């Protein structure tokens, strides 16, 4: 059983910072791409950032330059450092991991439950 648990969300003023963490646990053989997504009320879930095992990153234009994704492969952790937060960053942030349970099965996406980030005006 695989679990992804996010933490670090909360209430922050515009211009402030938050650091989100996501811990993967359970029956895991290998993790490929990990990423952060977010969903604001009344909007579709959107990609925020992704990171490969080797450290290559991609960012949504709306967060590029303000957010930084990183990972610790040994600890099965992925982070999202969010700086200069804006009210439009308010959303539930979800962690996603592309992983497999053994070398003999395929890869699948797993999602965390999400953590609320609220940027007040």
mmCIF file of C-alpha atoms in Angstrom, residues 41-118:
data_model
loop_
_atom_site.group_PDB
_atom_site.id
_atom_site.type_symbol
_atom_site.label_atom_id
_atom_site.label_comp_id
_atom_site.label_asym_id
_atom_site.label_seq_id
_atom_site.Cartn_x
_atom_site.Cartn_y
_atom_site.Cartn_z
ATOM 1 C CA UNK A 41 -12.157 26.639 -5.981
ATOM 2 C CA UNK A 42 -14.106 26.480 -9.221
ATOM 3 C CA UNK A 43 -11.019 25.764 -11.306
ATOM 4 C CA UNK A 44 -9.403 22.723 -12.864
ATOM 5 C CA UNK A 45 -6.451 21.001 -11.279
ATOM 6 C CA UNK A 46 -3.273 22.340 -12.844
ATOM 7 C CA UNK A 47 0.378 21.452 -12.967
ATOM 8 C CA UNK A 48 2.637 23.526 -10.732
ATOM 9 C CA UNK A 49 6.015 21.828 -11.054
ATOM 10 C CA UNK A 50 7.628 18.472 -11.784
ATOM 11 C CA UNK A 51 11.037 17.004 -11.098
ATOM 12 C CA UNK A 52 12.753 13.921 -12.487
ATOM 13 C CA UNK A 53 14.976 11.506 -10.598
ATOM 14 C CA UNK A 54 17.984 13.271 -12.080
ATOM 15 C CA UNK A 55 16.770 16.681 -10.957
ATOM 16 C CA UNK A 56 15.383 18.147 -14.175
ATOM 17 C CA UNK A 57 12.504 20.498 -13.432
ATOM 18 C CA UNK A 58 9.534 22.066 -15.167
ATOM 19 C CA UNK A 59 7.366 24.893 -13.867
ATOM 20 C CA UNK A 60 4.097 26.479 -14.771
ATOM 21 C CA UNK A 61 4.592 29.978 -16.138
ATOM 22 C CA UNK A 62 2.539 31.401 -13.284
ATOM 23 C CA UNK A 63 5.009 30.187 -10.640
ATOM 24 C CA UNK A 64 8.287 30.199 -12.537
ATOM 25 C CA UNK A 65 10.849 32.251 -10.661
ATOM 26 C CA UNK A 66 8.903 32.137 -7.407
ATOM 27 C CA UNK A 67 8.575 28.409 -6.668
ATOM 28 C CA UNK A 68 11.304 25.787 -6.469
ATOM 29 C CA UNK A 69 10.738 22.042 -6.538
ATOM 30 C CA UNK A 70 13.331 19.670 -5.112
ATOM 31 C CA UNK A 71 13.561 16.065 -3.967
ATOM 32 C CA UNK A 72 15.471 13.694 -1.759
ATOM 33 C CA UNK A 73 15.522 10.356 -3.555
ATOM 34 C CA UNK A 74 16.919 8.415 -0.611
ATOM 35 C CA UNK A 75 14.204 9.660 1.740
ATOM 36 C CA UNK A 76 11.438 9.560 -0.889
ATOM 37 C CA UNK A 77 10.576 13.195 -0.306
ATOM 38 C CA UNK A 78 9.621 16.003 -2.644
ATOM 39 C CA UNK A 79 9.449 19.656 -1.643
ATOM 40 C CA UNK A 80 7.938 22.812 -3.002
ATOM 41 C CA UNK A 81 9.454 26.060 -1.785
ATOM 42 C CA UNK A 82 6.986 28.855 -2.472
ATOM 43 C CA UNK A 83 8.224 32.437 -2.261
ATOM 44 C CA UNK A 84 6.550 35.767 -2.957
ATOM 45 C CA UNK A 85 3.142 34.177 -2.661
ATOM 46 C CA UNK A 86 0.172 35.842 -4.304
ATOM 47 C CA UNK A 87 -3.559 35.564 -3.588
ATOM 48 C CA UNK A 88 -3.988 33.662 -6.850
ATOM 49 C CA UNK A 89 -1.744 30.926 -5.441
ATOM 50 C CA UNK A 90 -4.531 30.002 -3.028
ATOM 51 C CA UNK A 91 -5.467 26.383 -3.702
ATOM 52 C CA UNK A 92 -5.268 22.840 -2.464
ATOM 53 C CA UNK A 93 -1.839 21.531 -3.396
ATOM 54 C CA UNK A 94 -1.447 17.872 -4.317
ATOM 55 C CA UNK A 95 1.642 15.728 -4.531
ATOM 56 C CA UNK A 96 1.946 13.173 -7.333
ATOM 57 C CA UNK A 97 4.460 10.388 -7.825
ATOM 58 C CA UNK A 98 5.025 8.070 -10.777
ATOM 59 C CA UNK A 99 6.234 4.850 -9.172
ATOM 60 C CA UNK A 100 6.313 1.091 -9.346
ATOM 61 C CA UNK A 101 6.306 -1.595 -6.682
ATOM 62 C CA UNK A 102 8.930 -3.843 -8.279
ATOM 63 C CA UNK A 103 11.135 -4.166 -11.341
ATOM 64 C CA UNK A 104 8.581 -6.531 -12.862
ATOM 65 C CA UNK A 105 5.494 -4.318 -12.919
ATOM 66 C CA UNK A 106 4.536 -1.136 -14.702
ATOM 67 C CA UNK A 107 4.553 2.448 -13.543
ATOM 68 C CA UNK A 108 1.509 4.134 -12.018
ATOM 69 C CA UNK A 109 0.601 7.569 -10.712
ATOM 70 C CA UNK A 110 -0.232 8.045 -7.047
ATOM 71 C CA UNK A 111 -1.715 11.120 -5.407
ATOM 72 C CA UNK A 112 -1.663 12.597 -1.950
ATOM 73 C CA UNK A 113 -4.720 13.936 -0.160
ATOM 74 C CA UNK A 114 -3.713 17.557 -0.603
ATOM 75 C CA UNK A 115 -2.801 20.432 1.677
ATOM 76 C CA UNK A 116 -4.520 23.812 1.765
ATOM 77 C CA UNK A 117 -2.536 26.941 0.975
ATOM 78 C CA UNK A 118 -4.318 30.228 1.588
#
